[in-house]
Tab-separated table of C-alpha atoms and ligand atoms in Angstrom:
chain	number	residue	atom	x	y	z
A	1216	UNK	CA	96.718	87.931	7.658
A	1217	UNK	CA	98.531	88.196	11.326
A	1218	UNK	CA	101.569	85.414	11.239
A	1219	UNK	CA	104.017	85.077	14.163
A	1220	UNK	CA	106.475	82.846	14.712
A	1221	UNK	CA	108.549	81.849	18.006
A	1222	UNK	CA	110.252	78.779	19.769
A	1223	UNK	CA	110.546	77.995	23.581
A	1224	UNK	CA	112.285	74.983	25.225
A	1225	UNK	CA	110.802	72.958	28.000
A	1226	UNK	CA	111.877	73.533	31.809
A	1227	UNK	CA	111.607	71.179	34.171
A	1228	UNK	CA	111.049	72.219	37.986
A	1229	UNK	CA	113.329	71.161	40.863
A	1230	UNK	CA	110.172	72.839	43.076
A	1231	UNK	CA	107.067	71.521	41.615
A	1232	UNK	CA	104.185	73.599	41.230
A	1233	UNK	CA	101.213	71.300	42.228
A	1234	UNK	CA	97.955	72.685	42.628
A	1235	UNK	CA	95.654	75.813	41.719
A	1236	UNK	CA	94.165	78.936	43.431
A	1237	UNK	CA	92.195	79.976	40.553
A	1238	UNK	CA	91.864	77.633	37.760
A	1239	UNK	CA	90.650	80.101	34.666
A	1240	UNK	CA	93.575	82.508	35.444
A	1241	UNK	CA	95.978	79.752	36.809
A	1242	UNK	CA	97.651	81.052	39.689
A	1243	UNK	CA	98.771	78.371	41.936
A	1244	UNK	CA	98.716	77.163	45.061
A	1245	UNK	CA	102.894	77.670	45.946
A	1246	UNK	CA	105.437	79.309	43.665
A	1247	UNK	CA	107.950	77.119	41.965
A	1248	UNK	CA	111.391	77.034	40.221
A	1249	UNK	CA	112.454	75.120	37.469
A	1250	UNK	CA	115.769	74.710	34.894
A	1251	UNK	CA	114.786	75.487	31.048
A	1252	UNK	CA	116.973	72.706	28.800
A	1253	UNK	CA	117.763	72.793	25.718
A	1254	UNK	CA	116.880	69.328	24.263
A	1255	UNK	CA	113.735	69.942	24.006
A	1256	UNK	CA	111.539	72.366	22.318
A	1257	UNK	CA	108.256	73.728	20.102
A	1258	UNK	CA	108.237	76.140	17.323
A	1259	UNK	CA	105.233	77.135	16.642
A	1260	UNK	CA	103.890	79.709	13.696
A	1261	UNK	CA	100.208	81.325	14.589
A	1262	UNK	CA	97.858	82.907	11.411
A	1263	UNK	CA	95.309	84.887	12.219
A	1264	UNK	CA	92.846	84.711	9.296
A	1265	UNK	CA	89.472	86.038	8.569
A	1266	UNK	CA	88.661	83.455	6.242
A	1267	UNK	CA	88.672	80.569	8.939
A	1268	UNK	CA	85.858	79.826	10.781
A	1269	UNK	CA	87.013	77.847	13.776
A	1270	UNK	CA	90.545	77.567	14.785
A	1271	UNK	CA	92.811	74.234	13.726
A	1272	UNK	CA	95.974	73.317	15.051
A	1273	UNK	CA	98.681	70.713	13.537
A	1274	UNK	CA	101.096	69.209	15.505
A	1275	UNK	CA	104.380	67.644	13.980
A	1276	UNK	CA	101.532	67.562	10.991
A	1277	UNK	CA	98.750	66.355	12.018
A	1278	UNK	CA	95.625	67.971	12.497
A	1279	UNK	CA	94.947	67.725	16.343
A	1280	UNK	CA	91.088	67.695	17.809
A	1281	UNK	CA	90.230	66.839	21.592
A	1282	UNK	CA	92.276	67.701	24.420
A	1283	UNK	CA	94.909	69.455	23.690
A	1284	UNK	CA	92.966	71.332	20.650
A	1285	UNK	CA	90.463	72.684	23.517
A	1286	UNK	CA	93.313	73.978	25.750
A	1287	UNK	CA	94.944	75.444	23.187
A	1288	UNK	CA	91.287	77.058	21.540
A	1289	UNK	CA	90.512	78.213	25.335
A	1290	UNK	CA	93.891	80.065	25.132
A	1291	UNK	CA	93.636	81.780	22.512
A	1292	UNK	CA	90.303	83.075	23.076
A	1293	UNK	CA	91.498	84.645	26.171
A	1294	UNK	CA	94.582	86.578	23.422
A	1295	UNK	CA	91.640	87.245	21.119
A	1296	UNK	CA	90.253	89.239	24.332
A	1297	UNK	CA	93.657	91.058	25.256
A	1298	UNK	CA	93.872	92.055	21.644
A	1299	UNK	CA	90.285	92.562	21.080
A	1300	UNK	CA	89.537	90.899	17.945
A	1301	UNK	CA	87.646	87.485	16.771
A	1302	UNK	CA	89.996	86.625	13.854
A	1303	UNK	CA	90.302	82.565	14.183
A	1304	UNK	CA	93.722	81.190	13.932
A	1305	UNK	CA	95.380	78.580	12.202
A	1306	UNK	CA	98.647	77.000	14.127
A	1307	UNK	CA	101.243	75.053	13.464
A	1308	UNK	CA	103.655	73.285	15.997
A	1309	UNK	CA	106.426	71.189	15.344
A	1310	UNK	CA	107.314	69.280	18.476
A	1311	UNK	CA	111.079	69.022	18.810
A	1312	UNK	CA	112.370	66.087	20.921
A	1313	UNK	CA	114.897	63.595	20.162
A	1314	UNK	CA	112.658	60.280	20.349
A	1315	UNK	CA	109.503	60.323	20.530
A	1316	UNK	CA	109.133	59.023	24.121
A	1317	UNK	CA	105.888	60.788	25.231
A	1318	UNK	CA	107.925	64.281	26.680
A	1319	UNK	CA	105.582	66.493	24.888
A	1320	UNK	CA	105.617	69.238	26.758
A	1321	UNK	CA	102.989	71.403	27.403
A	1322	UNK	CA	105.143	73.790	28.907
A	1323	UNK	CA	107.118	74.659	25.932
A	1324	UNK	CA	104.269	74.582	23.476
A	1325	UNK	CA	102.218	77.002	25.422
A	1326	UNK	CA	105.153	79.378	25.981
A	1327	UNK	CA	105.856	79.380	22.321
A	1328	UNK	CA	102.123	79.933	21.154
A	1329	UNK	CA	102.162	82.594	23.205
A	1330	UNK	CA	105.826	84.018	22.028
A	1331	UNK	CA	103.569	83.631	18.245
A	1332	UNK	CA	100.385	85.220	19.721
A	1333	UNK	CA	102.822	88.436	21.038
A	1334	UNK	CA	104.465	88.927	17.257
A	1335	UNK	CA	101.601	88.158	14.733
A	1336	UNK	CA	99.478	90.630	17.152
A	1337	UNK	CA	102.194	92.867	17.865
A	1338	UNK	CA	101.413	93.489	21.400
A	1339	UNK	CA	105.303	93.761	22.486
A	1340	UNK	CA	104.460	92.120	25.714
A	1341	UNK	CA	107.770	92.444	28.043
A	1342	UNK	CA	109.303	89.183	29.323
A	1343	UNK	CA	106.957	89.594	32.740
A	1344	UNK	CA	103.635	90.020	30.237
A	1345	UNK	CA	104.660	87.436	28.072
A	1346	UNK	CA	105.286	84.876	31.095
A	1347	UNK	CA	101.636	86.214	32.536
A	1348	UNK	CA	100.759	85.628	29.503
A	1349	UNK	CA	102.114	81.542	28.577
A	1350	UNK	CA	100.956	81.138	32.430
A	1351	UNK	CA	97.171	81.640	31.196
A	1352	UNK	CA	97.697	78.428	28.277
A	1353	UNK	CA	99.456	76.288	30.937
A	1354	UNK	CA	101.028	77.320	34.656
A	1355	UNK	CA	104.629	75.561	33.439
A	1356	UNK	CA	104.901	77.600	30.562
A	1357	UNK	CA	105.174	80.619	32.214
A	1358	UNK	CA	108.472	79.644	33.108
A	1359	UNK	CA	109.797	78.756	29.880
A	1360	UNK	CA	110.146	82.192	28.971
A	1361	UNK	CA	113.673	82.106	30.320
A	1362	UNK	CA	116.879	80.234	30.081
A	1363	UNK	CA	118.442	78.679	32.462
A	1364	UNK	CA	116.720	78.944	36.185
A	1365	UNK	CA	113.568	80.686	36.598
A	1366	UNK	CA	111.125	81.432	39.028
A	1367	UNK	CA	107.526	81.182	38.994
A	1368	UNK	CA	106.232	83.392	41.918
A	1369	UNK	CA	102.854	82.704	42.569
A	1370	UNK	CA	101.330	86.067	43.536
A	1371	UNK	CA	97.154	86.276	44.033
A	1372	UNK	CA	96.460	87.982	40.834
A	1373	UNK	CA	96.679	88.065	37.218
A	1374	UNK	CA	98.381	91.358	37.496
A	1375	UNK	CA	101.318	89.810	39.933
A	1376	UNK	CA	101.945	85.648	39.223
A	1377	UNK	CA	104.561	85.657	36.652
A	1378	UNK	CA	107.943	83.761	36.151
A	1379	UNK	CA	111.196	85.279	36.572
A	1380	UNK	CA	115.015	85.061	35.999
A	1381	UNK	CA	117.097	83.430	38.922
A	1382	UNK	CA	120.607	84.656	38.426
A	1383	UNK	CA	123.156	81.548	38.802
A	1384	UNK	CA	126.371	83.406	37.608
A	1385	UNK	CA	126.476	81.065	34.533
A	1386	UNK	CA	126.229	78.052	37.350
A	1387	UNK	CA	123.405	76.165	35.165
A	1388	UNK	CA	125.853	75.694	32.590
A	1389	UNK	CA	128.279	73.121	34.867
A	1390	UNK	CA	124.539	71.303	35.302
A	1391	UNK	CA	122.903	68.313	33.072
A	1392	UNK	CA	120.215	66.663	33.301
A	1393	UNK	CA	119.460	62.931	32.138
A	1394	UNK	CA	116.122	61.415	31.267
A	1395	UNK	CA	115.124	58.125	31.980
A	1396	UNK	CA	112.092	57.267	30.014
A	1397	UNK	CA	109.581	54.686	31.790
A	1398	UNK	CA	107.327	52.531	29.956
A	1399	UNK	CA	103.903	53.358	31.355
A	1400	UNK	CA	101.215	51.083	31.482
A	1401	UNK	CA	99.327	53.333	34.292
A	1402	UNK	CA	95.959	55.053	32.749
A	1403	UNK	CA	96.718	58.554	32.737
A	1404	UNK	CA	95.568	61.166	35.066
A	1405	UNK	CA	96.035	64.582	33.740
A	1406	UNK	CA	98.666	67.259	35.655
A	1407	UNK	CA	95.283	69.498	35.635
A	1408	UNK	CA	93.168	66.606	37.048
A	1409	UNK	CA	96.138	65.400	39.605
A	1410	UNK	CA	96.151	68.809	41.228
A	1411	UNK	CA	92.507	69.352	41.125
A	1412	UNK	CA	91.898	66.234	42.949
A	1413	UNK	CA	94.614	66.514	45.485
A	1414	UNK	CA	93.821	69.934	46.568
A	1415	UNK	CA	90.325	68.801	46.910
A	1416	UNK	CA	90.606	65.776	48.528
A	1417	UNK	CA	94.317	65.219	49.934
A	1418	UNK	CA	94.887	65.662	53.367
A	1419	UNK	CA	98.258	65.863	52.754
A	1420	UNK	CA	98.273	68.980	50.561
A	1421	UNK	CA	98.222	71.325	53.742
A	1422	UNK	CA	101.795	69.826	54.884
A	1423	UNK	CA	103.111	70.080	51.073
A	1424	UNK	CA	102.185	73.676	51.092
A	1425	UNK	CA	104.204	74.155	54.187
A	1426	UNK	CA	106.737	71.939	53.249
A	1427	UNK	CA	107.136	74.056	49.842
A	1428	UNK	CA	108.177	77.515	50.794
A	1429	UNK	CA	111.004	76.580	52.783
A	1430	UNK	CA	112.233	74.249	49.944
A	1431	UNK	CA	112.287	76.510	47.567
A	1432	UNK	CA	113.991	78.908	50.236
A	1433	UNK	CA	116.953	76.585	50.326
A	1434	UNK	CA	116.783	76.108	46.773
A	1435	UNK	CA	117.493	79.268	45.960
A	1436	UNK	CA	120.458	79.628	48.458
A	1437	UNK	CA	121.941	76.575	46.817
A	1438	UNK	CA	121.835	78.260	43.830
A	1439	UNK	CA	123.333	81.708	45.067
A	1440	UNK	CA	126.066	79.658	46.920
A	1441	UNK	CA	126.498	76.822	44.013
A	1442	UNK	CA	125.876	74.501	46.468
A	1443	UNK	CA	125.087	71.469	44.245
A	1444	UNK	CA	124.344	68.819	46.928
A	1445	UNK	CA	122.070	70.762	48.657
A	1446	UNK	CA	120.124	71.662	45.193
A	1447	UNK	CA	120.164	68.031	44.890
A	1448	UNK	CA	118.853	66.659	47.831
A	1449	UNK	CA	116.355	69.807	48.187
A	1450	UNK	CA	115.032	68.726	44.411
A	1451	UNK	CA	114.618	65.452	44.979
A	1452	UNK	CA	112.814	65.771	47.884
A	1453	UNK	CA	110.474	68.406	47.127
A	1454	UNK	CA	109.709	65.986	44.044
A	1455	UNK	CA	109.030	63.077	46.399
A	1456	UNK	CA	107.011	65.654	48.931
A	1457	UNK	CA	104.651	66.628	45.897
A	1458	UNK	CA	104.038	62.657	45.003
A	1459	UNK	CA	103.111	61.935	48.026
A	1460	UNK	CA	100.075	64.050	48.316
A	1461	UNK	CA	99.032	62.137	45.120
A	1462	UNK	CA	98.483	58.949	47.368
A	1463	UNK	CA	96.499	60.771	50.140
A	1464	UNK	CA	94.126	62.190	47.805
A	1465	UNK	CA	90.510	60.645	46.789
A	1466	UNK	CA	90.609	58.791	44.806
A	1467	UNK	CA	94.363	57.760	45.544
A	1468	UNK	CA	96.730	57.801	42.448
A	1469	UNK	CA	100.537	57.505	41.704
A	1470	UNK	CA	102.299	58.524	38.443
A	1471	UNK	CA	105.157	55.839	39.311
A	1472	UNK	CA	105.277	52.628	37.433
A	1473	UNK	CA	107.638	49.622	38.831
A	1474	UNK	CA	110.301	51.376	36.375
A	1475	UNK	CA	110.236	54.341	38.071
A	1476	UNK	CA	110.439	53.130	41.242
A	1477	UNK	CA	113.937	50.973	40.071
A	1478	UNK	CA	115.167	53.707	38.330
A	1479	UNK	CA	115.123	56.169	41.589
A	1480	UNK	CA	116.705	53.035	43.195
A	1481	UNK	CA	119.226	53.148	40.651
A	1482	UNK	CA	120.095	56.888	41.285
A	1483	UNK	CA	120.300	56.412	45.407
A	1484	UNK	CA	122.681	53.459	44.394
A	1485	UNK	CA	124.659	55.850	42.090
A	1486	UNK	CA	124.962	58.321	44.685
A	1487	UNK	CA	126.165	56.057	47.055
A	1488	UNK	CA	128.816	55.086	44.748
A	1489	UNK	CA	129.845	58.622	44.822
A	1490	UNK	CA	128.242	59.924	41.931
A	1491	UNK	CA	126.635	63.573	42.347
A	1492	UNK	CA	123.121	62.617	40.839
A	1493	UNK	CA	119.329	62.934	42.744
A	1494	UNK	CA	116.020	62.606	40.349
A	1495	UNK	CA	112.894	64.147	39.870
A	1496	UNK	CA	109.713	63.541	38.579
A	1497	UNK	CA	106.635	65.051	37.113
A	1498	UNK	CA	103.031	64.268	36.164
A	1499	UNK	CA	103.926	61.018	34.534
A	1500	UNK	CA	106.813	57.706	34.995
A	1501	UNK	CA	109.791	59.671	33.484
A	1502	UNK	CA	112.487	59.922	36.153
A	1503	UNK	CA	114.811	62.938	35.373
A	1504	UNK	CA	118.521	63.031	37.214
A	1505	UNK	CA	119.469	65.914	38.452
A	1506	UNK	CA	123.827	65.943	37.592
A	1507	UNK	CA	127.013	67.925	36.790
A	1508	UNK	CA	128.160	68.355	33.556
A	1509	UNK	CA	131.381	66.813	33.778
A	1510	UNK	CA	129.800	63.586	35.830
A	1511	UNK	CA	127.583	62.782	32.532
A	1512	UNK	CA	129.721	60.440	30.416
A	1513	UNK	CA	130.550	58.419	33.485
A	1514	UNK	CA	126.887	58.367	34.860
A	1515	UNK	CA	125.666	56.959	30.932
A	1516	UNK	CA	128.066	54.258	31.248
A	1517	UNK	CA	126.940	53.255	34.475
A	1518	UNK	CA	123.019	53.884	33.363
A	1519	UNK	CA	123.516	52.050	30.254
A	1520	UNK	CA	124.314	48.354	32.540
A	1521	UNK	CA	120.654	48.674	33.838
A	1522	UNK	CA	118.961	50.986	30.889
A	1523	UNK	CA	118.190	50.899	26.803
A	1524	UNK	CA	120.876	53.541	25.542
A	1525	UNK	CA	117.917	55.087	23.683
A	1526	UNK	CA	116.032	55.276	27.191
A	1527	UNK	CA	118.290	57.906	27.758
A	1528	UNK	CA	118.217	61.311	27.238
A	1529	UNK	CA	120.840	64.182	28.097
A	1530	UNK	CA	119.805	67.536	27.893
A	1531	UNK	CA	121.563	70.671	29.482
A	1532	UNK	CA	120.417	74.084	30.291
A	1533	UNK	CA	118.659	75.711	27.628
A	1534	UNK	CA	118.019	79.480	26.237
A	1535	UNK	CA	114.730	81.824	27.002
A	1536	UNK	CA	112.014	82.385	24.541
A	1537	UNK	CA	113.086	82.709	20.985
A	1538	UNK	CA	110.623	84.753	18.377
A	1539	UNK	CA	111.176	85.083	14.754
B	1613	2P0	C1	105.711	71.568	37.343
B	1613	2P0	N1	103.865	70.066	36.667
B	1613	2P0	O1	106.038	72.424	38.176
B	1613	2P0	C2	104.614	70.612	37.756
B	1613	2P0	C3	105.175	69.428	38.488
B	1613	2P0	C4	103.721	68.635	36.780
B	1613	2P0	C5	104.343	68.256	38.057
B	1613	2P0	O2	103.434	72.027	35.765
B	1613	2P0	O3	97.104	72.819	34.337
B	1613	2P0	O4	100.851	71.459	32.264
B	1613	2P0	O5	98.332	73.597	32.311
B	1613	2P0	O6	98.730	74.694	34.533
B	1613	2P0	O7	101.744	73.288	33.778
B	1613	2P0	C6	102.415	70.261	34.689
B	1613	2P0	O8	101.247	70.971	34.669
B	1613	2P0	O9	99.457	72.351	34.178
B	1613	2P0	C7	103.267	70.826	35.749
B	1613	2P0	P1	98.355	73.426	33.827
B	1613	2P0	P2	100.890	72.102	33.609
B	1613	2P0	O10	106.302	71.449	36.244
């Protein structure tokens, strides 16, 4: 029996990736760049065993079948090919998040079943193959293979769309981030549907792609200069940028609830007050604030007037890939 065993925290991106060139290999649309943090993570051990005969996966537990089974069966078939072999494989993830407030990330699982894949198979993949690699279970995971910021540049080809490092000079470590979790009554659509559907359909999606390279441009200058306002402001609206082309597309959808819209109201009103603090959001009503380290205590007392204390998360940048 093959066993492997490896854990990878979640990243959030302050340039969304939103939308796919080729949907079997996932390379996207525009490249991206996101903060790993450390509050949230998978471990996940992979057995490759000739006695199975179909894989099974157990999360926090529990046996898993549908969705997120099927990704995670159509990933490893495409290891299975790199390694050449048709062993089945039994896996179990443990999802590691401090409430369970629907953050399950499939950015950090897919990064560390492919960190698991690499040791039980031995294929001492480098950082770039592993992140070609986690890309092929789920385009975010790519970047969780490193720490603090990381960039997912989208090349054309298998071969060339990987994440990589972004060098902040220890920078990321003066940086927080604080989650608000929404209540969502919306019916889901799925990051991988979303995108579909807006590339399709949105006629918005040409201006986000245009709109995309020079934010991430100016991202990464705020980063090389430290510049935290301008990594702010160029997060936040990328974020709202990438939303938008959610309402042009056919059929229209939003992932903001009313909560989400009040807490991004909340964060503008912060701001105004002085506070250094801009949000972000992903395929869902979670709004994530963007902050300084040293701003957090005073931002939670302000945020806990208006939120739940335990609708608040604080999470700060978090370590690369880590296999056992
Ligand atoms: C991101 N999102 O850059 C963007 C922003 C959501 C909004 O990556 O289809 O789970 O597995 O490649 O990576 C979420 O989508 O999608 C995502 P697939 P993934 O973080």
């Amino acid at each position: 029996m093959l066993q492997g065993k490896a854990r990878a925290y979640t990243n959030i991106a302050l340039i969304k990736y939103w939308g796919k060139k080729d949907e079997d290999l996932i390379i996207p649309m525009n490249s991206s760049l996101s903060l790993t943090l450390d509050a949230f993570y998978s471990e996940t051990q992979v057995t490759f065993d000739p006695q199975l005969t179909e894989d099974i996966f157990y999360l926090d537990g529990n046996l898993e079948t549908g969705k997120s089974s099927e990704k995670t069966s159509q990933f490893l078939d495409k290891i299975r090919q790199i390694a050449n072999i048709k062993t089945f494989a039994k896996i179990e993830s443990q999802n590691c998040v401090p409430t369970a407030a629907g953050l399950a990330s499939s950015a950090s699982g897919l990064a560390a079943l492919a960190g698991a894949c690499n040791a039980a198979l031995e294929l001492n993949l480098s950082e770039k193959d592993l992140s070609r690699l986690a890309r092929k279970g789920s385009g975010s995971a790519c970047r969780s293979i490193f720490g603090g910021f990381a960039e997912w540049v989208k090349g054309d080809s298998d071969e060339n769309s990987f994440a990589e490092s972004i060098a902040a000079d220890g920078w990321e470590d003066e940086l927080a981030m604080i989650f608000i979790l929404i209540n969502d009554q919306a019916k889901d659509v799925s990051s991988r549907d979303g995108m579909r559907r807006t590339v399709l359909t949105s006629p918005f999606y040409q201006g986000w792609l245009t709109a995309v390279t020079e934010d991430l441009a100016t991202t990464k200058t705020a980063i090389a200069t430290k510049d935290f306002t301008l990594l702010g402001a160029t997060a936040e609206a990328n974020a709202l940028k990438m939303h938008a082309t959610t309402l042009g597309a056919n059929p229209p959808f939003t992932y903001w609830s009313p909560d989400s819209l009040f807490a991004m109201n909340q964060v503008r009103q912060l701001r105004q007050q002085g506070y250094d603090c801009y949000f972000t959001m992903d395929a869902g009503p979670n709004v994530k604030i963007l902050t300084k380290k040293s701003q957090v205590p005073a931002l939670l007392q302000e945020l806990n007037k208006v939120f739940a204390k335990e609708k608040l998360i604080t999470a700060q940048a978090g370590p690369g890939i880590q296999i056992f």
